[in-house]
């Protein structure tokens, strides 16, 4: 099982989790995970810890790619449009973009609840994806 | 003491694939001629850089200075994504305001490949611009699609509204000899064009173009000495960053900032860019005669109209439908034809916007002239937290 990027998400039996960071002092969350110090300019903390993000959120917006995106994306042949959703995680107060699996663009709605899953890029490695609530 | 536009020049926008230097030099020579300033009199040259044209593109200031003939002028080059041109203007402006020079030349030009913009080549997994393509296939139009769908959900905008923006801008562009697309279009044509990124179709999305634009900027004292007593004045240039937490998903990001600890700022990024310019100019949206806004998509023009304060959030369609933002309307938006008619030539675009402000305020905009134009606003947004707003007055 090869992940397309290390340290941004984990796949476990219980489900797929995005990994961000949380400031130990003010609670500000960041995704992708960052090191060094808190991204909140009003916080002096240098203590940021890896944190699993909520697995469910609501669609902030969505779109698709009707034409194959250029490299370094590897497009499947024949090409089926990539669906993308930006999903708002209430607890973390952030919106995270991801590919959508198992739902067409016609089935999506702003405000709809989705759940984190994963799926393969056309050349094999796995990436996080948003899918239907299980 | 203020800074004025002594001359403006452009190379027409198009798609020829010739060296970007050619477009920039043509625009520069036209701007110098328009200003009545000799190349040898220019004390400072700022080039807005292009990242898709090799080393000469990165050192644009030197590239143009060399192409025009080494003159011993001081030079600078800058890159700030879509705001590169505005930052180049700001660098020249502040040097004039500091009294370090009297007259400066600002140049931006680009030569773009066909199709979607791609990240710079090579395997670069630390670069979010590379990663968004690799992991998500998220092109620039994908982000424009997200904003458009969000607008539909929040404000009830329709594809017909988006098409009406294109129809309006194409009509203005048909009157602009510098525009790449000179034909008028119908809403039916827009709505029948191929879907690219739901809900946006090909004719909703701006193309990538070749083009060049240049300005000769000078101190008002220098302009007066040369007899230019009524020159267009740069009243403000704003290049502020977003304020944490930035809660709109910006290109090329994977996520927004978190508002878990700090609430969202009073003004989101685009509104903040415009607000800072209004503050600097001591003017407000009510004084604006016309605006050039960065219509990367038709839907985004509607967002901008609200962000720059021409109407409250959710009411841009009302202005559009009433004809307020069309040529001849109360406050024309994109009288140049906008990106819809030009396509984007990144480092040239913000300079081209100011060329349009200049022509309009001089009353030299021909068939697209905004009657009685006194205050022009140009706004722009690009990747990595770059944006700009310029206010020019007469």
PDB file of C-alpha atoms in Angstrom, chain B residues 2 4 18 24 51 58 72 85 92 111 128 142 151-152 154 174-175 207-208 220 230 243 284 290 306 323 345 358:
ATOM      1  CA  UNK B   2       2.242  62.432  -6.120  1.00  0.00           C
ATOM      2  CA  UNK B   4       1.405  60.294 -12.258  1.00  0.00           C
ATOM      3  CA  UNK B  18       6.813  34.614 -29.880  1.00  0.00           C
ATOM      4  CA  UNK B  24       7.283  43.895 -23.607  1.00  0.00           C
ATOM      5  CA  UNK B  51       8.078  32.145 -14.684  1.00  0.00           C
ATOM      6  CA  UNK B  58      12.975  35.811 -13.968  1.00  0.00           C
ATOM      7  CA  UNK B  72      22.897  52.610 -17.223  1.00  0.00           C
ATOM      8  CA  UNK B  85       2.442  44.016 -12.549  1.00  0.00           C
ATOM      9  CA  UNK B  92       8.539  52.285  -9.164  1.00  0.00           C
ATOM     10  CA  UNK B 111       4.185  34.235 -23.753  1.00  0.00           C
ATOM     11  CA  UNK B 128       1.861  23.017  -3.080  1.00  0.00           C
ATOM     12  CA  UNK B 142     -11.278  23.848 -10.689  1.00  0.00           C
ATOM     13  CA  UNK B 151     -21.920  31.619  -5.177  1.00  0.00           C
ATOM     14  CA  UNK B 152     -24.874  29.723  -6.668  1.00  0.00           C
ATOM     15  CA  UNK B 154     -25.223  31.289  -1.260  1.00  0.00           C
ATOM     16  CA  UNK B 174     -15.241  44.174 -29.304  1.00  0.00           C
ATOM     17  CA  UNK B 175     -14.511  47.905 -28.983  1.00  0.00           C
ATOM     18  CA  UNK B 207      -7.933  32.004 -21.600  1.00  0.00           C
ATOM     19  CA  UNK B 208      -4.146  32.157 -21.226  1.00  0.00           C
ATOM     20  CA  UNK B 220       4.050  65.260 -10.587  1.00  0.00           C
ATOM     21  CA  UNK B 230      -3.501  67.255 -15.970  1.00  0.00           C
ATOM     22  CA  UNK B 243      -5.439  38.341   7.357  1.00  0.00           C
ATOM     23  CA  UNK B 284     -14.826  55.047  -1.285  1.00  0.00           C
ATOM     24  CA  UNK B 290     -15.629  52.436 -13.318  1.00  0.00           C
ATOM     25  CA  UNK B 306     -19.395  42.961  -4.139  1.00  0.00           C
ATOM     26  CA  UNK B 323     -27.198  47.207 -16.924  1.00  0.00           C
ATOM     27  CA  UNK B 345      -0.887  37.310 -19.696  1.00  0.00           C
ATOM     28  CA  UNK B 358      -5.304  55.790 -17.825  1.00  0.00           C
TER      29      UNK B 358
END
